[in-house]
Every structure is written in structure tokens, then in C-alpha cells.
GROMACS .gro file of N, CA and C in nm:
model
  384
    1UNK      N    1   8.810  14.326   1.575
    1UNK     CA    2   8.770  14.247   1.463
    1UNK      C    3   8.694  14.126   1.516
    2UNK      N    4   8.578  14.102   1.461
    2UNK     CA    5   8.495  13.995   1.512
    2UNK      C    6   8.531  13.860   1.452
    3UNK      N    7   8.552  13.851   1.322
    3UNK     CA    8   8.587  13.725   1.258
    3UNK      C    9   8.739  13.715   1.249
    4UNK      N   10   8.789  13.593   1.260
    4UNK     CA   11   8.934  13.573   1.251
    4UNK      C   12   8.980  13.600   1.109
    5UNK      N   13   9.071  13.694   1.095
    5UNK     CA   14   9.126  13.732   0.966
    5UNK      C   15   9.259  13.658   0.950
    6UNK      N   16   9.284  13.599   0.832
    6UNK     CA   17   9.412  13.532   0.811
    6UNK      C   18   9.527  13.631   0.836
    7UNK      N   19   9.637  13.584   0.894
    7UNK     CA   20   9.749  13.673   0.929
    7UNK      C   21   9.797  13.760   0.814
    8UNK      N   22   9.797  13.707   0.693
    8UNK     CA   23   9.847  13.785   0.579
    8UNK      C   24   9.754  13.899   0.540
    9UNK      N   25   9.631  13.896   0.590
    9UNK     CA   26   9.534  14.003   0.559
    9UNK      C   27   9.504  14.093   0.678
   10UNK      N   28   9.565  14.063   0.792
   10UNK     CA   29   9.532  14.137   0.914
   10UNK      C   30   9.571  14.284   0.906
   11UNK      N   31   9.693  14.315   0.865
   11UNK     CA   32   9.738  14.455   0.862
   11UNK      C   33   9.649  14.541   0.773
   12UNK      N   34   9.624  14.502   0.649
   12UNK     CA   35   9.536  14.586   0.567
   12UNK      C   36   9.394  14.595   0.623
   13UNK      N   37   9.344  14.486   0.680
   13UNK     CA   38   9.208  14.488   0.736
   13UNK      C   39   9.199  14.584   0.854
   14UNK      N   40   9.299  14.584   0.940
   14UNK     CA   41   9.300  14.676   1.054
   14UNK      C   42   9.309  14.821   1.007
   15UNK      N   43   9.395  14.847   0.910
   15UNK     CA   44   9.409  14.983   0.859
   15UNK      C   45   9.279  15.031   0.795
   16UNK      N   46   9.217  14.947   0.715
   16UNK     CA   47   9.090  14.986   0.652
   16UNK      C   48   8.983  15.013   0.758
   17UNK      N   49   8.979  14.930   0.859
   17UNK     CA   50   8.881  14.947   0.966
   17UNK      C   51   8.903  15.079   1.040
   18UNK      N   52   9.028  15.108   1.073
   18UNK     CA   53   9.059  15.233   1.144
   18UNK      C   54   9.026  15.354   1.058
   19UNK      N   55   9.068  15.353   0.933
   19UNK     CA   56   9.041  15.466   0.844
   19UNK      C   57   8.891  15.486   0.824
   20UNK      N   58   8.817  15.378   0.813
   20UNK     CA   59   8.672  15.387   0.798
   20UNK      C   60   8.608  15.454   0.920
   21UNK      N   61   8.652  15.414   1.039
   21UNK     CA   62   8.600  15.476   1.162
   21UNK      C   63   8.640  15.622   1.171
   22UNK      N   64   8.768  15.649   1.146
   22UNK     CA   65   8.819  15.785   1.160
   22UNK      C   66   8.763  15.880   1.056
   23UNK      N   67   8.719  15.829   0.943
   23UNK     CA   68   8.660  15.915   0.841
   23UNK      C   69   8.516  15.954   0.873
   24UNK      N   70   8.457  15.895   0.976
   24UNK     CA   71   8.324  15.937   1.022
   24UNK      C   72   8.345  16.058   1.114
   25UNK      N   73   8.290  16.175   1.076
   25UNK     CA   74   8.317  16.298   1.151
   25UNK      C   75   8.292  16.289   1.302
   26UNK      N   76   8.186  16.228   1.345
   26UNK     CA   77   8.159  16.220   1.489
   26UNK      C   78   8.266  16.144   1.564
   27UNK      N   79   8.307  16.032   1.509
   27UNK     CA   80   8.409  15.949   1.573
   27UNK      C   81   8.544  16.021   1.571
   28UNK      N   82   8.580  16.071   1.452
   28UNK     CA   83   8.709  16.140   1.435
   28UNK      C   84   8.717  16.261   1.527
   29UNK      N   85   8.611  16.341   1.534
   29UNK     CA   86   8.613  16.462   1.616
   29UNK      C   87   8.628  16.430   1.764
   30UNK      N   88   8.561  16.325   1.810
   30UNK     CA   89   8.573  16.286   1.950
   30UNK      C   90   8.714  16.240   1.984
   31UNK      N   91   8.772  16.159   1.895
   31UNK     CA   92   8.908  16.111   1.918
   31UNK      C   93   9.009  16.225   1.908
   32UNK      N   94   8.987  16.316   1.813
   32UNK     CA   95   9.076  16.432   1.800
   32UNK      C   96   9.071  16.518   1.926
   33UNK      N   97   8.952  16.537   1.980
   33UNK     CA   98   8.937  16.614   2.104
   33UNK      C   99   9.013  16.547   2.218
   34UNK      N  100   9.002  16.415   2.225
   34UNK     CA  101   9.073  16.340   2.329
   34UNK      C  102   9.224  16.357   2.316
   35UNK      N  103   9.275  16.350   2.193
   35UNK     CA  104   9.419  16.369   2.170
   35UNK      C  105   9.462  16.510   2.208
   36UNK      N  106   9.389  16.611   2.164
   36UNK     CA  107   9.430  16.748   2.193
   36UNK      C  108   9.414  16.781   2.342
   37UNK      N  109   9.309  16.732   2.405
   37UNK     CA  110   9.292  16.754   2.549
   37UNK      C  111   9.404  16.688   2.629
   38UNK      N  112   9.453  16.574   2.580
   38UNK     CA  113   9.559  16.502   2.650
   38UNK      C  114   9.688  16.583   2.656
   39UNK      N  115   9.706  16.674   2.560
   39UNK     CA  116   9.825  16.759   2.563
   39UNK      C  117   9.818  16.866   2.671
   40UNK      N  118   9.698  16.896   2.716
   40UNK     CA  119   9.681  17.006   2.811
   40UNK      C  120   9.641  16.960   2.951
   41UNK      N  121   9.602  16.834   2.965
   41UNK     CA  122   9.547  16.791   3.093
   41UNK      C  123   9.596  16.651   3.128
   42UNK      N  124   9.647  16.637   3.248
   42UNK     CA  125   9.692  16.507   3.297
   42UNK      C  126   9.575  16.409   3.303
   43UNK      N  127   9.459  16.457   3.342
   43UNK     CA  128   9.341  16.370   3.351
   43UNK      C  129   9.302  16.320   3.212
   44UNK      N  130   9.304  16.406   3.112
   44UNK     CA  131   9.271  16.365   2.976
   44UNK      C  132   9.378  16.271   2.921
   45UNK      N  133   9.502  16.294   2.959
   45UNK     CA  134   9.611  16.206   2.917
   45UNK      C  135   9.587  16.064   2.972
   46UNK      N  136   9.544  16.054   3.096
   46UNK     CA  137   9.514  15.923   3.154
   46UNK      C  138   9.400  15.856   3.080
   47UNK      N  139   9.298  15.933   3.044
   47UNK     CA  140   9.184  15.877   2.970
   47UNK      C  141   9.231  15.825   2.834
   48UNK      N  142   9.312  15.903   2.763
   48UNK     CA  143   9.362  15.861   2.633
   48UNK      C  144   9.449  15.736   2.646
   49UNK      N  145   9.537  15.737   2.744
   49UNK     CA  146   9.625  15.622   2.765
   49UNK      C  147   9.543  15.496   2.793
   50UNK      N  148   9.442  15.509   2.878
   50UNK     CA  149   9.357  15.395   2.910
   50UNK      C  150   9.278  15.349   2.787
   51UNK      N  151   9.227  15.444   2.710
   51UNK     CA  152   9.155  15.411   2.587
   51UNK      C  153   9.245  15.332   2.492
   52UNK      N  154   9.365  15.383   2.467
   52UNK     CA  155   9.457  15.315   2.376
   52UNK      C  156   9.497  15.178   2.429
   53UNK      N  157   9.520  15.171   2.560
   53UNK     CA  158   9.561  15.044   2.619
   53UNK      C  159   9.448  14.941   2.611
   54UNK      N  160   9.327  14.982   2.642
   54UNK     CA  161   9.215  14.889   2.645
   54UNK      C  162   9.162  14.859   2.505
   55UNK      N  163   9.129  14.963   2.432
   55UNK     CA  164   9.063  14.946   2.304
   55UNK      C  165   9.156  14.904   2.191
   56UNK      N  166   9.281  14.939   2.200
   56UNK     CA  167   9.371  14.905   2.091
   56UNK      C  168   9.469  14.796   2.133
   57UNK      N  169   9.556  14.827   2.227
   57UNK     CA  170   9.661  14.732   2.264
   57UNK      C  171   9.602  14.606   2.326
   58UNK      N  172   9.510  14.622   2.419
   58UNK     CA  173   9.452  14.505   2.486
   58UNK      C  174   9.378  14.412   2.391
   59UNK      N  175   9.291  14.469   2.311
   59UNK     CA  176   9.215  14.387   2.215
   59UNK      C  177   9.305  14.322   2.112
   60UNK      N  178   9.401  14.397   2.063
   60UNK     CA  179   9.491  14.343   1.962
   60UNK      C  180   9.582  14.235   2.021
   61UNK      N  181   9.628  14.255   2.143
   61UNK     CA  182   9.710  14.154   2.211
   61UNK      C  183   9.634  14.022   2.219
   62UNK      N  184   9.511  14.031   2.261
   62UNK     CA  185   9.427  13.911   2.272
   62UNK      C  186   9.405  13.847   2.134
   63UNK      N  187   9.382  13.929   2.035
   63UNK     CA  188   9.352  13.880   1.901
   63UNK      C  189   9.472  13.809   1.838
   64UNK      N  190   9.591  13.871   1.845
   64UNK     CA  191   9.707  13.813   1.776
   64UNK      C  192   9.771  13.701   1.857
   65UNK      N  193   9.769  13.712   1.991
   65UNK     CA  194   9.825  13.608   2.075
   65UNK      C  195   9.971  13.578   2.045
   66UNK      N  196  10.022  13.480   2.115
   66UNK     CA  197  10.157  13.433   2.089
   66UNK      C  198  10.265  13.511   2.164
   67UNK      N  199  10.387  13.479   2.126
   67UNK     CA  200  10.505  13.537   2.189
   67UNK      C  201  10.506  13.688   2.171
   68UNK      N  202  10.527  13.759   2.281
   68UNK     CA  203  10.539  13.905   2.279
   68UNK      C  204  10.419  13.976   2.216
   69UNK      N  205  10.301  13.920   2.229
   69UNK     CA  206  10.181  13.980   2.168
   69UNK      C  207  10.159  14.122   2.219
   70UNK      N  208  10.184  14.147   2.346
   70UNK     CA  209  10.166  14.281   2.401
   70UNK      C  210  10.260  14.382   2.338
   71UNK      N  211  10.383  14.343   2.320
   71UNK     CA  212  10.481  14.433   2.256
   71UNK      C  213  10.444  14.458   2.110
   72UNK      N  214  10.403  14.354   2.041
   72UNK     CA  215  10.366  14.368   1.900
   72UNK      C  216  10.242  14.455   1.885
   73UNK      N  217  10.146  14.438   1.976
   73UNK     CA  218  10.025  14.521   1.972
   73UNK      C  219  10.059  14.666   2.003
   74UNK      N  220  10.151  14.689   2.096
   74UNK     CA  221  10.192  14.826   2.129
   74UNK      C  222  10.264  14.890   2.010
   75UNK      N  223  10.343  14.813   1.937
   75UNK     CA  224  10.409  14.866   1.817
   75UNK      C  225  10.304  14.904   1.713
   76UNK      N  226  10.202  14.822   1.699
   76UNK     CA  227  10.093  14.854   1.607
   76UNK      C  228  10.020  14.980   1.651
   77UNK      N  229   9.998  14.995   1.781
   77UNK     CA  230   9.932  15.115   1.833
   77UNK      C  231  10.013  15.240   1.800
   78UNK      N  232  10.144  15.227   1.799
   78UNK     CA  233  10.231  15.339   1.763
   78UNK      C  234  10.206  15.381   1.618
   79UNK      N  235  10.193  15.284   1.531
   79UNK     CA  236  10.166  15.313   1.390
   79UNK      C  237  10.029  15.380   1.375
   80UNK      N  238   9.928  15.325   1.442
   80UNK     CA  239   9.794  15.382   1.433
   80UNK      C  240   9.789  15.523   1.492
   81UNK      N  241   9.852  15.544   1.606
   81UNK     CA  242   9.852  15.677   1.669
   81UNK      C  243   9.921  15.778   1.579
   82UNK      N  244  10.033  15.738   1.521
   82UNK     CA  245  10.105  15.826   1.429
   82UNK      C  246  10.023  15.860   1.306
   83UNK      N  247   9.953  15.760   1.255
   83UNK     CA  248   9.866  15.785   1.139
   83UNK      C  249   9.755  15.882   1.174
   84UNK      N  250   9.690  15.861   1.287
   84UNK     CA  251   9.582  15.952   1.327
   84UNK      C  252   9.635  16.094   1.345
   85UNK      N  253   9.749  16.106   1.413
   85UNK     CA  254   9.808  16.237   1.437
   85UNK      C  255   9.842  16.309   1.307
   86UNK      N  256   9.911  16.240   1.216
   86UNK     CA  257   9.955  16.308   1.094
   86UNK      C  258   9.841  16.332   0.996
   87UNK      N  259   9.747  16.240   0.986
   87UNK     CA  260   9.640  16.252   0.886
   87UNK      C  261   9.527  16.343   0.932
   88UNK      N  262   9.488  16.333   1.059
   88UNK     CA  263   9.367  16.402   1.104
   88UNK      C  264   9.392  16.523   1.195
   89UNK      N  265   9.499  16.523   1.272
   89UNK     CA  266   9.525  16.638   1.359
   89UNK      C  267   9.619  16.739   1.292
   90UNK      N  268   9.733  16.691   1.247
   90UNK     CA  269   9.829  16.781   1.183
   90UNK      C  270   9.793  16.809   1.037
   91UNK      N  271   9.716  16.719   0.979
   91UNK     CA  272   9.678  16.727   0.837
   91UNK      C  273   9.802  16.744   0.748
   92UNK      N  274   9.900  16.660   0.777
   92UNK     CA  275  10.026  16.663   0.704
   92UNK      C  276  10.006  16.604   0.564
   93UNK      N  277  10.042  16.683   0.465
   93UNK     CA  278  10.031  16.636   0.326
   93UNK      C  279  10.159  16.561   0.288
   94UNK      N  280  10.147  16.462   0.207
   94UNK     CA  281  10.029  16.419   0.135
   94UNK      C  282   9.940  16.321   0.212
   95UNK      N  283   9.980  16.283   0.333
   95UNK     CA  284   9.904  16.183   0.409
   95UNK      C  285   9.759  16.225   0.428
   96UNK      N  286   9.736  16.350   0.456
   96UNK     CA  287   9.601  16.398   0.486
   96UNK      C  288   9.504  16.378   0.371
   97UNK      N  289   9.552  16.386   0.250
   97UNK     CA  290   9.460  16.377   0.136
   97UNK      C  291   9.475  16.248   0.054
   98UNK      N  292   9.560  16.158   0.098
   98UNK     CA  293   9.573  16.032   0.025
   98UNK      C  294   9.444  15.951   0.035
   99UNK      N  295   9.407  15.885  -0.072
   99UNK     CA  296   9.294  15.793  -0.064
   99UNK      C  297   9.327  15.681   0.037
  100UNK      N  298   9.226  15.631   0.103
  100UNK     CA  299   9.246  15.527   0.204
  100UNK      C  300   9.324  15.409   0.149
  101UNK      N  301   9.296  15.367   0.026
  101UNK     CA  302   9.367  15.254  -0.032
  101UNK      C  303   9.517  15.280  -0.043
  102UNK      N  304   9.555  15.404  -0.070
  102UNK     CA  305   9.697  15.439  -0.077
  102UNK      C  306   9.761  15.435   0.061
  103UNK      N  307   9.690  15.482   0.162
  103UNK     CA  308   9.741  15.476   0.300
  103UNK      C  309   9.762  15.330   0.339
  104UNK      N  310   9.666  15.247   0.307
  104UNK     CA  311   9.677  15.104   0.339
  104UNK      C  312   9.798  15.043   0.267
  105UNK      N  313   9.814  15.073   0.140
  105UNK     CA  314   9.927  15.019   0.063
  105UNK      C  315  10.061  15.063   0.122
  106UNK      N  316  10.069  15.188   0.168
  106UNK     CA  317  10.194  15.240   0.223
  106UNK      C  318  10.226  15.183   0.361
  107UNK      N  319  10.124  15.169   0.446
  107UNK     CA  320  10.150  15.133   0.586
  107UNK      C  321  10.132  14.985   0.618
  108UNK      N  322  10.064  14.910   0.534
  108UNK     CA  323  10.042  14.768   0.563
  108UNK      C  324  10.172  14.690   0.584
  109UNK      N  325  10.277  14.712   0.504
  109UNK     CA  326  10.401  14.636   0.529
  109UNK      C  327  10.461  14.665   0.668
  110UNK      N  328  10.461  14.791   0.709
  110UNK     CA  329  10.514  14.824   0.842
  110UNK      C  330  10.428  14.765   0.952
  111UNK      N  331  10.297  14.772   0.936
  111UNK     CA  332  10.206  14.716   1.036
  111UNK      C  333  10.219  14.564   1.039
  112UNK      N  334  10.229  14.501   0.924
  112UNK     CA  335  10.248  14.356   0.917
  112UNK      C  336  10.375  14.317   0.993
  113UNK      N  337  10.481  14.393   0.974
  113UNK     CA  338  10.606  14.365   1.043
  113UNK      C  339  10.591  14.381   1.194
  114UNK      N  340  10.522  14.487   1.235
  114UNK     CA  341  10.501  14.511   1.378
  114UNK      C  342  10.420  14.400   1.443
  115UNK      N  343  10.322  14.349   1.371
  115UNK     CA  344  10.232  14.247   1.426
  115UNK      C  345  10.290  14.107   1.423
  116UNK      N  346  10.387  14.084   1.335
  116UNK     CA  347  10.440  13.950   1.317
  116UNK      C  348  10.524  13.904   1.434
  117UNK      N  349  10.531  13.773   1.453
  117UNK     CA  350  10.613  13.720   1.562
  117UNK      C  351  10.761  13.751   1.539
  118UNK      N  352  10.831  13.774   1.647
  118UNK     CA  353  10.973  13.806   1.642
  118UNK      C  354  11.049  13.714   1.736
  119UNK      N  355  11.178  13.708   1.718
  119UNK     CA  356  11.262  13.634   1.810
  119UNK      C  357  11.290  13.492   1.766
  120UNK      N  358  11.366  13.419   1.848
  120UNK     CA  359  11.405  13.283   1.813
  120UNK      C  360  11.283  13.194   1.794
  121UNK      N  361  11.284  13.118   1.687
  121UNK     CA  362  11.176  13.023   1.660
  121UNK      C  363  11.050  13.087   1.602
  122UNK      N  364  11.051  13.216   1.584
  122UNK     CA  365  10.932  13.284   1.530
  122UNK      C  366  10.922  13.255   1.381
  123UNK      N  367  10.801  13.236   1.338
  123UNK     CA  368  10.778  13.217   1.195
  123UNK      C  369  10.676  13.319   1.150
  124UNK      N  370  10.680  13.353   1.026
  124UNK     CA  371  10.587  13.449   0.969
  124UNK      C  372  10.505  13.378   0.862
  125UNK      N  373  10.375  13.404   0.866
  125UNK     CA  374  10.287  13.347   0.765
  125UNK      C  375  10.311  13.411   0.629
  126UNK      N  376  10.351  13.539   0.632
  126UNK     CA  377  10.368  13.613   0.507
  126UNK      C  378  10.492  13.701   0.520
  127UNK      N  379  10.611  13.646   0.497
  127UNK     CA  380  10.731  13.729   0.513
  127UNK      C  381  10.735  13.842   0.413
  128UNK      N  382  10.807  13.950   0.451
  128UNK     CA  383  10.817  14.066   0.363
  128UNK      C  384  10.894  14.037   0.242
   0.00000   0.00000   0.00000
């Protein structure tokens, strides 16, 4: 994300951004190939792991900052990876055919929780 998004809008903005990218066939197909190849090849698994670490966890860690940012970003990556797997690879219904706005509405609270600060002294801009 290039512009700073207020914390209360970050989860839906990230989900919309991911869904928008993944709904483009070229992008989705390349990422799907990377996921499926990773199941069969140690080399492809390393590429996928590095991609997720650099492009998702690393960037998000830097963006959100603060206490345990790396752990919170990794939790968010888990949500995104699960969404990609169920919606685009497994095509699990009803997730596969839900409108993007419905996916955002369903997953934003979980993603917001994953991204929010945790532990002693942590405060949330937008508690659940």
C-alpha cells in the first residue's frame, strides 16, 4: 500500500487489494502455479516461501510497525494464504463464488484482529 491507510480501514483495504489482484487471470494463474508447484518441488516451495516472506510478511511488517509487527504480519499472511487456497485453488463454495464485498465483510474482522497490537499496553484504534 502506497498511502498510509487509517488502522480502522487497513484490513478491508488489504483484502480488496488482494482480491482485485487475484481476480486478474494472469496474476492469479501465476500465483496458483507457484502454490501448486510448491507442493511437488522443494525448490518451488522455497520460491513461494521467499515470495510470501518478502512481498507479504516483510512489507506488511514494515507498514504496520510496532510491537510484534512480524508476528502480526505473519498471522495476516495466514489469512491471505488460506483465502487464496480456498477461493482460487480449491474453489470451495461458497467462498469461490462470493462477491468480493462479501469476502471482505466476512474476513475483515479476523484480519483486523490479526493486524492489531497485542499484549500488555497494546491499544486498538478500532476494537471489535
